[in-house]
Amino acid sequence: MQDDRPPLWLPTLAAHGGPRFLQIADALQAAVEIGALRPGDRLPPQRQLALQLGVDLTTITRAYDEARRRQLLEGRGAHGSYVAAPRFERGLLLDLSMNIPPPPEGVDFDGLVRQGLSQVLLGADSALLMTYQLGGGSEADRRAGAQWLRPMLGTVDEGEVVVCPGAQAAIAALMLALTEPGDVILAEPFGYPGLMAAAAQLGRRVEPVPADAHGMLPDRLEQACRQHRPRLLYLNPTLQNPTAATMPQDRRQALAGIARRCQVRIVEDDPYWLLAEAPPPPIAALAPDQAVYLSTLSKCLTPGLRVAFVLLRDPQERSRFLAALRSFALMATPLTAALATQWILDGSAARLVAGVRQEARLRHRMAGDVLAGRYSGGGDGLHAWLELPGYWSPSQLAQACREEGIAVMPAEAFKAGSAGGASNAIRISLGSVQHRERLRAALGRLSDLLARQPGPLQTAAPS
């Protein structure tokens, strides 16, 4: 006789607990973790479970599919679905080095991709999505870009928005459009490695300007402008990479004023603004004629879209920028740009950003718990800057971490140009390890390393 009661491992589904298929998959995962379900246990047939729970069959199918994606289940054809044996990936590196948005809890990312692409293909000619298009984005893409930028900058003219294949391509094109070979670009002493890489390849020189806890020092910027006569000033003022510092509004205004007096164009790279708690207005909002604004989707949605938006108000600069961009990256990939546009215009992007923001804050709290007094992260964004005890150098610790199966980024990787001195710190990223329990394990290993002095081999490592 068929039992019409739900299995004991499955609690009552909550009316406001998020998608039901995710509640079922989460309950199954929790049951496996505590041992209520063991490898080899057979799960109820999908139709039976649907009847027991009073849900449709599609909900159970999606729940089982999600459990398989998490490697919790394995199918045995007509014999049904069984709890899978644990799978161990030997040599798997726990990556704390890449700034990637964490998977948000309660958001069906796979479903968003499938639904978004379905909507794109229903509303567009697939042949047009697979051919060459003019650089800078379609009218719909630029409209979506203007909507994406609205929380940061208010209403902007979509004709001034350029759609780019990622922030790195945008930075390189801005260098080509706004500077000449040999020109100086000013930046903070530690910053985005992609800026330094692009400058080196294009024959530009990055010169560091000293900073404090609030960002670049205004008086030192003025001094650097007199000394180097730069063409560009690169700033990442919100949750700065790598230090995670957010520049206060008065400092932003002071730097913009100096840049205006010294006739230096500001490139404001602002990938984390939407992840910050009540951030100040961007420089491009405070001084709209002084700053070019760059916002990528890679840090708030997913890097796989390869879409970034650049707001260039000056038409001549915009024309030069488009010409520079076309010289090495003709266009953003039409299909992924169309998916980004679909998500932005139908509200999916906003929901995904909210989920990423919430998940990132949970992970910061976890890092604070595991690393205890060593952690001074602000609780927002994707990364934290950890000052090290004196017996560790950044490169030594990075090597020791790798031997423990963890990847971190030492301070040296972010050093701008001829920046003097060194920062005894590493950057850790909290989003690239997909599951929280694996992130906790990685942070635990890091905490253990920080608590002990390096061994002889690590001491001999190059600094």
Tab-separated table of C-alpha atoms in Angstrom:
chain	number	residue	atom	x	y	z
A	1	MET	CA	0.000	0.000	0.000
A	2	GLN	CA	1.388	3.401	-1.028
A	3	ASP	CA	2.210	5.751	1.873
A	4	ASP	CA	0.513	9.119	1.320
A	5	ARG	CA	2.632	10.903	3.935
A	6	PRO	CA	5.687	13.012	2.931
A	7	PRO	CA	9.048	11.468	3.879
A	8	LEU	CA	10.360	12.342	7.342
A	9	TRP	CA	13.399	14.222	5.963
A	10	LEU	CA	11.164	16.713	4.155
A	11	PRO	CA	9.686	19.470	6.375
A	12	THR	CA	6.443	21.253	5.565
A	13	LEU	CA	6.904	23.585	2.624
A	14	ALA	CA	6.761	27.239	3.657
A	15	ALA	CA	4.323	29.521	1.864
A	16	HIS	CA	6.878	32.328	1.749
A	17	GLY	CA	10.043	30.257	1.736
A	18	GLY	CA	10.972	30.806	-1.882
A	19	PRO	CA	10.459	28.498	-4.868
A	20	ARG	CA	9.128	25.144	-3.728
A	21	PHE	CA	11.494	23.118	-5.884
A	22	LEU	CA	14.427	24.846	-4.142
A	23	GLN	CA	12.909	24.186	-0.706
A	24	ILE	CA	12.731	20.481	-1.588
A	25	ALA	CA	16.284	20.402	-2.955
A	26	ASP	CA	17.587	22.275	0.114
A	27	ALA	CA	15.790	19.865	2.472
A	28	LEU	CA	17.269	16.919	0.600
A	29	GLN	CA	20.763	18.418	0.840
A	30	ALA	CA	20.324	19.081	4.576
A	31	ALA	CA	19.148	15.495	5.096
A	32	VAL	CA	22.243	14.167	3.326
A	33	GLU	CA	24.544	16.440	5.358
A	34	ILE	CA	23.122	15.319	8.732
A	35	GLY	CA	22.905	11.658	7.727
A	36	ALA	CA	19.107	11.363	7.602
A	37	LEU	CA	19.614	10.230	4.009
A	38	ARG	CA	22.595	8.039	3.174
A	39	PRO	CA	24.293	7.055	-0.075
A	40	GLY	CA	22.228	4.396	-1.799
A	41	ASP	CA	18.905	5.383	-0.222
A	42	ARG	CA	16.096	5.336	-2.776
A	43	LEU	CA	13.971	8.465	-3.070
A	44	PRO	CA	10.210	8.383	-3.619
A	45	PRO	CA	9.082	8.278	-7.253
A	46	GLN	CA	8.419	11.763	-8.526
A	47	ARG	CA	4.664	11.290	-9.047
A	48	GLN	CA	4.275	9.793	-5.574
A	49	LEU	CA	6.137	12.683	-3.926
A	50	ALA	CA	4.096	15.224	-5.919
A	51	LEU	CA	0.882	13.655	-4.565
A	52	GLN	CA	2.233	13.538	-1.023
A	53	LEU	CA	3.155	17.213	-1.092
A	54	GLY	CA	0.177	18.434	-3.103
A	55	VAL	CA	2.364	20.025	-5.797
A	56	ASP	CA	2.572	19.478	-9.515
A	57	LEU	CA	4.955	16.978	-11.068
A	58	THR	CA	7.053	19.730	-12.671
A	59	THR	CA	7.995	21.051	-9.210
A	60	ILE	CA	9.335	17.638	-8.157
A	61	THR	CA	11.156	17.174	-11.485
A	62	ARG	CA	12.879	20.546	-11.057
A	63	ALA	CA	13.759	19.695	-7.434
A	64	TYR	CA	15.336	16.374	-8.454
A	65	ASP	CA	17.174	18.091	-11.344
A	66	GLU	CA	18.563	20.671	-8.921
A	67	ALA	CA	19.642	17.896	-6.540
A	68	ARG	CA	21.444	16.149	-9.411
A	69	ARG	CA	23.155	19.426	-10.299
A	70	ARG	CA	24.418	19.556	-6.702
A	71	GLN	CA	25.645	15.942	-7.158
A	72	LEU	CA	23.282	14.705	-4.439
A	73	LEU	CA	21.317	12.254	-6.600
A	74	GLU	CA	21.980	9.734	-9.301
A	75	GLY	CA	19.400	8.207	-11.616
A	76	ARG	CA	19.252	4.466	-12.240
A	77	GLY	CA	16.767	4.417	-15.076
A	78	ALA	CA	13.588	2.499	-14.317
A	79	HIS	CA	14.884	1.724	-10.822
A	80	GLY	CA	14.424	5.354	-9.774
A	81	SER	CA	16.580	8.023	-8.094
A	82	TYR	CA	19.071	7.313	-5.320
A	83	VAL	CA	21.238	9.357	-2.988
A	84	ALA	CA	24.646	9.579	-4.633
A	85	ALA	CA	27.888	8.558	-2.997
A	86	PRO	CA	30.164	11.504	-2.112
A	87	ARG	CA	32.368	12.621	-4.962
A	88	PHE	CA	35.844	13.831	-4.168
A	89	GLU	CA	37.783	15.884	-6.683
A	90	ARG	CA	41.433	15.315	-5.997
A	91	GLY	CA	43.607	18.380	-6.274
A	92	LEU	CA	40.592	20.726	-6.378
A	93	LEU	CA	41.721	24.279	-5.667
A	94	LEU	CA	39.518	26.377	-3.401
A	95	ASP	CA	39.681	29.670	-5.256
A	96	LEU	CA	39.738	32.816	-3.124
A	97	SER	CA	41.545	34.744	-5.865
A	98	MET	CA	38.834	35.634	-8.409
A	99	ASN	CA	36.165	38.280	-7.876
A	100	ILE	CA	33.087	36.432	-9.111
A	101	PRO	CA	29.515	36.984	-7.880
A	102	PRO	CA	28.466	34.217	-5.477
A	103	PRO	CA	25.462	32.072	-6.431
A	104	PRO	CA	22.498	33.739	-4.698
A	105	GLU	CA	20.356	31.558	-2.485
A	106	GLY	CA	16.737	31.259	-3.572
A	107	VAL	CA	17.429	32.472	-7.123
A	108	ASP	CA	17.071	29.869	-9.840
A	109	PHE	CA	19.987	31.009	-11.986
A	110	ASP	CA	19.654	28.155	-14.468
A	111	GLY	CA	15.977	28.970	-14.830
A	112	LEU	CA	16.782	32.659	-15.410
A	113	VAL	CA	19.184	31.728	-18.200
A	114	ARG	CA	16.714	29.372	-19.861
A	115	GLN	CA	13.795	31.761	-19.553
A	116	GLY	CA	15.846	34.775	-20.667
A	117	LEU	CA	17.220	33.023	-23.741
A	118	SER	CA	13.737	31.748	-24.623
A	119	GLN	CA	12.409	35.296	-24.492
A	120	VAL	CA	15.329	36.564	-26.569
A	121	LEU	CA	14.807	33.926	-29.248
A	122	LEU	CA	11.044	34.518	-29.316
A	123	GLY	CA	11.501	38.235	-29.884
A	124	ALA	CA	14.534	38.349	-32.165
A	125	ASP	CA	15.679	36.974	-35.489
A	126	SER	CA	18.231	34.305	-34.546
A	127	ALA	CA	20.172	35.031	-37.738
A	128	LEU	CA	20.738	38.603	-36.545
A	129	LEU	CA	22.065	37.292	-33.242
A	130	MET	CA	24.675	35.233	-35.082
A	131	THR	CA	26.106	37.842	-37.426
A	132	TYR	CA	28.245	40.980	-37.263
A	133	GLN	CA	26.636	44.069	-35.758
A	134	LEU	CA	27.687	47.652	-35.333
A	135	GLY	CA	29.814	48.237	-32.259
A	136	GLY	CA	28.348	50.129	-29.338
A	137	GLY	CA	25.205	48.042	-28.997
A	138	SER	CA	21.749	48.006	-30.496
A	139	GLU	CA	19.158	50.602	-29.571
A	140	ALA	CA	17.584	48.125	-27.137
A	141	ASP	CA	20.989	47.324	-25.599
A	142	ARG	CA	21.757	51.009	-25.057
A	143	ARG	CA	18.303	51.534	-23.548
A	144	ALA	CA	18.998	48.679	-21.153
A	145	GLY	CA	22.374	50.248	-20.361
A	146	ALA	CA	20.694	53.535	-19.477
A	147	GLN	CA	18.310	51.651	-17.179
A	148	TRP	CA	21.205	49.767	-15.551
A	149	LEU	CA	23.000	53.052	-14.849
A	150	ARG	CA	19.917	54.802	-13.402
A	151	PRO	CA	20.491	53.818	-9.733
A	152	MET	CA	24.016	55.254	-9.905
A	153	LEU	CA	23.590	58.283	-12.152
A	154	GLY	CA	19.882	59.005	-12.483
A	155	THR	CA	18.394	59.445	-15.926
A	156	VAL	CA	21.017	59.328	-18.668
A	157	ASP	CA	20.744	59.733	-22.439
A	158	GLU	CA	20.856	56.235	-23.955
A	159	GLY	CA	22.608	57.735	-26.978
A	160	GLU	CA	25.600	58.445	-24.703
A	161	VAL	CA	25.832	54.795	-23.556
A	162	VAL	CA	28.244	52.410	-25.278
A	163	VAL	CA	27.862	48.646	-24.881
A	164	CYS	CA	31.254	46.927	-24.579
A	165	PRO	CA	32.491	43.316	-24.401
A	166	GLY	CA	33.550	43.605	-20.769
A	167	ALA	CA	35.346	46.176	-18.611
A	168	GLN	CA	38.852	45.148	-19.675
A	169	ALA	CA	38.093	45.897	-23.333
A	170	ALA	CA	36.511	49.199	-22.313
A	171	ILE	CA	39.582	50.256	-20.306
A	172	ALA	CA	41.939	49.426	-23.174
A	173	ALA	CA	39.751	51.322	-25.654
A	174	LEU	CA	39.607	54.353	-23.342
A	175	MET	CA	43.397	54.367	-23.169
A	176	LEU	CA	43.634	54.253	-26.967
A	177	ALA	CA	40.993	56.956	-27.415
A	178	LEU	CA	42.033	59.425	-24.714
A	179	THR	CA	45.830	59.066	-24.508
A	180	GLU	CA	48.905	58.735	-26.703
A	181	PRO	CA	51.846	56.312	-26.377
A	182	GLY	CA	54.090	57.404	-23.516
A	183	ASP	CA	51.332	59.312	-21.702
A	184	VAL	CA	50.918	58.970	-17.940
A	185	ILE	CA	47.846	57.581	-16.249
A	186	LEU	CA	47.501	58.265	-12.526
A	187	ALA	CA	46.059	55.659	-10.171
A	188	GLU	CA	46.115	54.625	-6.530
A	189	PRO	CA	49.165	52.637	-5.343
A	190	PHE	CA	47.233	49.351	-5.361
A	191	GLY	CA	44.537	48.776	-7.927
A	192	TYR	CA	43.022	46.694	-10.686
A	193	PRO	CA	45.725	44.553	-12.376
A	194	GLY	CA	43.916	44.816	-15.724
A	195	LEU	CA	44.688	48.535	-15.811
A	196	MET	CA	48.409	47.899	-15.451
A	197	ALA	CA	48.345	45.092	-18.016
A	198	ALA	CA	46.564	47.224	-20.621
A	199	ALA	CA	48.890	50.181	-20.029
A	200	ALA	CA	51.981	47.999	-20.437
A	201	GLN	CA	50.708	46.517	-23.706
A	202	LEU	CA	49.700	49.897	-25.128
A	203	GLY	CA	52.843	51.809	-24.157
A	204	ARG	CA	51.254	53.979	-21.469
A	205	ARG	CA	52.718	54.506	-18.005
A	206	VAL	CA	50.796	54.135	-14.754
A	207	GLU	CA	52.059	56.332	-11.953
A	208	PRO	CA	50.802	55.829	-8.385
A	209	VAL	CA	49.416	58.614	-6.222
A	210	PRO	CA	49.519	58.008	-2.439
A	211	ALA	CA	46.253	57.186	-0.703
A	212	ASP	CA	44.910	56.842	2.821
A	213	ALA	CA	41.966	54.900	4.206
A	214	HIS	CA	39.582	57.184	2.283
A	215	GLY	CA	41.316	56.883	-1.071
A	216	MET	CA	43.665	59.008	-3.146
A	217	LEU	CA	45.044	62.072	-1.332
A	218	PRO	CA	43.975	65.342	-3.025
A	219	ASP	CA	47.178	67.257	-2.311
A	220	ARG	CA	49.283	64.410	-3.677
A	221	LEU	CA	47.100	64.271	-6.787
A	222	GLU	CA	47.734	67.941	-7.431
A	223	GLN	CA	51.453	67.387	-6.972
A	224	ALA	CA	51.404	64.387	-9.349
A	225	CYS	CA	49.527	66.408	-11.968
A	226	ARG	CA	52.231	69.098	-11.906
A	227	GLN	CA	54.992	66.491	-12.044
A	228	HIS	CA	53.676	64.085	-14.698
A	229	ARG	CA	51.122	66.100	-16.722
A	230	PRO	CA	48.870	63.042	-17.000
A	231	ARG	CA	46.090	62.548	-19.521
A	232	LEU	CA	43.935	60.220	-17.402
A	233	LEU	CA	43.133	59.631	-13.747
A	234	TYR	CA	41.830	56.121	-13.043
A	235	LEU	CA	39.668	55.707	-9.938
A	236	ASN	CA	37.687	52.795	-8.490
A	237	PRO	CA	36.059	54.698	-5.599
A	238	THR	CA	33.418	52.226	-4.352
A	239	LEU	CA	34.622	49.015	-2.636
A	240	GLN	CA	37.979	49.593	-4.263
A	241	ASN	CA	39.819	46.632	-5.705
A	242	PRO	CA	41.774	45.335	-3.813
A	243	THR	CA	41.403	47.284	-0.540
A	244	ALA	CA	37.558	47.280	-0.429
A	245	ALA	CA	37.653	50.927	0.752
A	246	THR	CA	34.820	53.255	-0.270
A	247	MET	CA	35.779	56.862	-0.908
A	248	PRO	CA	33.547	59.398	0.917
A	249	GLN	CA	31.702	62.038	-1.058
A	250	ASP	CA	33.861	64.987	-0.004
A	251	ARG	CA	37.006	63.168	-1.180
A	252	ARG	CA	35.327	62.421	-4.530
A	253	GLN	CA	34.424	66.073	-4.953
A	254	ALA	CA	37.927	67.215	-4.033
A	255	LEU	CA	39.579	64.898	-6.551
A	256	ALA	CA	37.128	65.900	-9.282
A	257	GLY	CA	37.886	69.569	-8.644
A	258	ILE	CA	41.643	69.036	-8.917
A	259	ALA	CA	41.231	66.963	-12.085
A	260	ARG	CA	39.163	69.760	-13.627
A	261	ARG	CA	41.742	72.434	-12.765
A	262	CYS	CA	44.548	70.261	-14.106
A	263	GLN	CA	42.565	69.246	-17.220
A	264	VAL	CA	42.817	65.521	-16.480
A	265	ARG	CA	40.035	63.197	-17.593
A	266	ILE	CA	38.735	60.788	-14.931
A	267	VAL	CA	37.930	57.196	-15.783
A	268	GLU	CA	35.623	56.003	-13.007
A	269	ASP	CA	35.563	52.209	-12.930
A	270	ASP	CA	32.633	51.342	-10.655
A	271	PRO	CA	31.832	47.613	-10.781
A	272	TYR	CA	30.701	47.227	-7.153
A	273	TRP	CA	28.432	50.248	-6.572
A	274	LEU	CA	25.227	48.177	-6.634
A	275	LEU	CA	26.651	45.800	-4.012
A	276	ALA	CA	27.534	48.523	-1.505
A	277	GLU	CA	25.383	49.659	1.417
A	278	ALA	CA	24.330	53.289	0.755
A	279	PRO	CA	27.404	54.276	-1.312
A	280	PRO	CA	28.092	57.947	-2.104
A	281	PRO	CA	27.104	59.209	-5.558
A	282	PRO	CA	29.624	58.328	-8.265
A	283	ILE	CA	32.087	61.005	-9.342
A	284	ALA	CA	30.325	60.978	-12.719
A	285	ALA	CA	27.153	62.135	-10.930
A	286	LEU	CA	28.970	64.803	-8.899
A	287	ALA	CA	31.067	66.063	-11.832
A	288	PRO	CA	29.308	64.805	-14.981
A	289	ASP	CA	31.531	66.699	-17.412
A	290	GLN	CA	34.744	65.432	-15.833
A	291	ALA	CA	34.318	61.665	-15.572
A	292	VAL	CA	33.802	58.801	-17.966
A	293	TYR	CA	31.759	56.148	-16.157
A	294	LEU	CA	32.265	52.394	-16.538
A	295	SER	CA	29.963	49.731	-15.081
A	296	THR	CA	30.380	46.034	-15.816
A	297	LEU	CA	27.819	43.284	-15.235
A	298	SER	CA	30.583	40.816	-14.361
A	299	LYS	CA	30.664	41.585	-10.630
A	300	CYS	CA	26.912	41.894	-9.984
A	301	LEU	CA	25.425	39.329	-12.389
A	302	THR	CA	27.911	37.001	-14.080
A	303	PRO	CA	31.192	37.414	-15.990
A	304	GLY	CA	29.916	35.058	-18.695
A	305	LEU	CA	27.748	37.799	-20.190
A	306	ARG	CA	30.853	39.831	-21.147
A	307	VAL	CA	28.872	43.067	-21.102
A	308	ALA	CA	29.846	46.451	-19.693
A	309	PHE	CA	28.362	49.908	-20.166
A	310	VAL	CA	30.402	53.076	-20.657
A	311	LEU	CA	28.808	56.505	-20.335
A	312	LEU	CA	30.655	58.958	-22.583
A	313	ARG	CA	28.863	62.293	-22.781
A	314	ASP	CA	31.283	64.027	-25.161
A	315	PRO	CA	30.378	63.032	-28.764
A	316	GLN	CA	33.918	63.396	-30.079
A	317	GLU	CA	35.328	61.229	-27.287
A	318	ARG	CA	32.568	58.718	-27.905
A	319	SER	CA	33.434	58.545	-31.583
A	320	ARG	CA	37.137	58.029	-30.840
A	321	PHE	CA	36.271	55.418	-28.227
A	322	LEU	CA	34.116	53.432	-30.662
A	323	ALA	CA	36.869	53.519	-33.263
A	324	ALA	CA	39.409	52.291	-30.708
A	325	LEU	CA	37.077	49.539	-29.501
A	326	ARG	CA	36.425	48.312	-33.039
A	327	SER	CA	40.147	47.990	-33.670
A	328	PHE	CA	40.361	44.926	-31.410
A	329	ALA	CA	36.827	43.996	-30.259
A	330	LEU	CA	34.273	44.684	-32.967
A	331	MET	CA	31.239	44.175	-30.758
A	332	ALA	CA	29.830	42.630	-27.626
A	333	THR	CA	28.570	39.129	-28.412
A	334	PRO	CA	25.018	39.778	-29.689
A	335	LEU	CA	23.424	36.771	-27.985
A	336	THR	CA	24.801	37.478	-24.499
A	337	ALA	CA	24.205	41.228	-24.918
A	338	ALA	CA	20.590	40.425	-25.813
A	339	LEU	CA	20.299	38.200	-22.718
A	340	ALA	CA	21.673	41.013	-20.545
A	341	THR	CA	19.194	43.419	-22.116
A	342	GLN	CA	16.318	40.999	-21.528
A	343	TRP	CA	17.272	40.560	-17.864
A	344	ILE	CA	17.612	44.298	-17.270
A	345	LEU	CA	14.364	45.257	-18.967
A	346	ASP	CA	12.228	42.486	-17.414
A	347	GLY	CA	13.572	42.973	-13.878
A	348	SER	CA	15.512	39.702	-13.638
A	349	ALA	CA	18.817	41.575	-13.321
A	350	ALA	CA	17.557	43.563	-10.334
A	351	ARG	CA	16.417	40.378	-8.591
A	352	LEU	CA	19.736	38.696	-9.300
A	353	VAL	CA	21.714	41.689	-7.987
A	354	ALA	CA	19.646	41.675	-4.797
A	355	GLY	CA	20.383	37.970	-4.347
A	356	VAL	CA	24.098	38.434	-4.969
A	357	ARG	CA	24.189	41.344	-2.507
A	358	GLN	CA	22.489	39.298	0.197
A	359	GLU	CA	24.690	36.252	-0.394
A	360	ALA	CA	27.847	38.380	-0.366
A	361	ARG	CA	26.904	39.866	3.000
A	362	LEU	CA	26.265	36.417	4.448
A	363	ARG	CA	29.703	35.358	3.248
A	364	HIS	CA	31.353	38.410	4.782
A	365	ARG	CA	29.765	37.506	8.108
A	366	MET	CA	31.094	33.975	7.707
A	367	ALA	CA	34.581	35.323	6.996
A	368	GLY	CA	34.350	37.509	10.105
A	369	ASP	CA	33.401	34.493	12.217
A	370	VAL	CA	36.092	32.172	10.854
A	371	LEU	CA	38.948	34.683	10.666
A	372	ALA	CA	37.929	36.389	13.914
A	373	GLY	CA	40.188	39.319	14.810
A	374	ARG	CA	42.166	39.098	11.577
A	375	TYR	CA	39.213	40.128	9.411
A	376	SER	CA	38.341	43.786	8.947
A	377	GLY	CA	36.060	43.576	5.895
A	378	GLY	CA	33.258	46.086	5.600
A	379	GLY	CA	30.602	43.476	4.898
A	380	ASP	CA	29.836	44.489	1.303
A	381	GLY	CA	31.122	43.487	-2.103
A	382	LEU	CA	33.007	40.431	-3.220
A	383	HIS	CA	36.412	40.772	-1.537
A	384	ALA	CA	38.325	41.736	1.576
A	385	TRP	CA	41.854	43.034	2.165
A	386	LEU	CA	43.622	41.108	4.932
A	387	GLU	CA	46.594	42.650	6.683
A	388	LEU	CA	49.066	39.893	7.579
A	389	PRO	CA	51.041	39.244	10.761
A	390	GLY	CA	54.656	40.331	10.453
A	391	TYR	CA	56.013	36.802	10.136
A	392	TRP	CA	54.201	36.303	6.795
A	393	SER	CA	54.886	38.137	3.548
A	394	PRO	CA	52.114	38.166	0.925
A	395	SER	CA	54.015	35.986	-1.550
A	396	GLN	CA	55.020	33.519	1.191
A	397	LEU	CA	51.459	33.169	2.350
A	398	ALA	CA	50.152	32.811	-1.214
A	399	GLN	CA	52.603	29.942	-1.754
A	400	ALA	CA	51.650	28.291	1.529
A	401	CYS	CA	47.964	28.657	0.675
A	402	ARG	CA	48.492	26.976	-2.675
A	403	GLU	CA	50.166	24.052	-0.936
A	404	GLU	CA	47.010	23.811	1.197
A	405	GLY	CA	44.778	23.858	-1.892
A	406	ILE	CA	43.736	27.528	-1.637
A	407	ALA	CA	44.327	30.382	-4.085
A	408	VAL	CA	44.649	33.968	-2.804
A	409	MET	CA	46.006	37.166	-4.356
A	410	PRO	CA	49.106	38.771	-2.769
A	411	ALA	CA	49.428	42.546	-2.573
A	412	GLU	CA	52.176	42.556	-5.205
A	413	ALA	CA	49.651	41.569	-7.892
A	414	PHE	CA	47.888	44.934	-7.463
A	415	LYS	CA	50.904	47.242	-7.299
A	416	ALA	CA	50.620	50.194	-9.666
A	417	GLY	CA	53.663	51.271	-11.640
A	418	SER	CA	56.539	52.428	-9.470
A	419	ALA	CA	54.562	52.446	-6.227
A	420	GLY	CA	57.024	52.673	-3.385
A	421	GLY	CA	56.918	50.474	-0.330
A	422	ALA	CA	54.713	47.460	0.040
A	423	SER	CA	51.510	46.444	1.711
A	424	ASN	CA	51.743	43.329	3.839
A	425	ALA	CA	48.334	42.070	2.803
A	426	ILE	CA	46.405	39.687	0.595
A	427	ARG	CA	43.045	40.003	-1.117
A	428	ILE	CA	40.525	37.235	-0.575
A	429	SER	CA	37.453	36.858	-2.774
A	430	LEU	CA	34.334	35.345	-1.272
A	431	GLY	CA	32.227	34.548	-4.321
A	432	SER	CA	34.171	32.130	-6.490
A	433	VAL	CA	33.761	29.115	-4.172
A	434	GLN	CA	30.258	28.042	-5.047
A	435	HIS	CA	29.078	26.343	-1.865
A	436	ARG	CA	29.243	28.000	1.551
A	437	GLU	CA	30.520	24.905	3.331
A	438	ARG	CA	33.495	24.743	0.956
A	439	LEU	CA	34.111	28.465	1.473
A	440	ARG	CA	34.072	27.934	5.238
A	441	ALA	CA	36.602	25.128	4.813
A	442	ALA	CA	38.874	27.366	2.716
A	443	LEU	CA	38.655	30.197	5.251
A	444	GLY	CA	39.393	27.722	8.042
A	445	ARG	CA	42.577	26.566	6.306
A	446	LEU	CA	43.586	30.196	5.783
A	447	SER	CA	42.950	30.972	9.451
A	448	ASP	CA	45.128	28.030	10.493
A	449	LEU	CA	47.952	29.266	8.262
A	450	LEU	CA	47.752	32.819	9.599
A	451	ALA	CA	48.001	31.495	13.152
A	452	ARG	CA	51.324	29.752	12.603
A	453	GLN	CA	54.673	30.981	11.395
A	454	PRO	CA	55.968	29.900	7.995
A	455	GLY	CA	58.163	26.833	7.735
A	456	PRO	CA	61.697	26.818	6.278
A	457	LEU	CA	60.623	26.279	2.670
A	458	GLN	CA	58.066	29.075	2.845
A	459	THR	CA	60.600	31.392	4.473
A	460	ALA	CA	62.899	30.831	1.504
A	461	ALA	CA	60.253	31.810	-1.012
A	462	PRO	CA	60.840	34.989	-3.039
A	463	SER	CA	59.088	38.063	-1.657
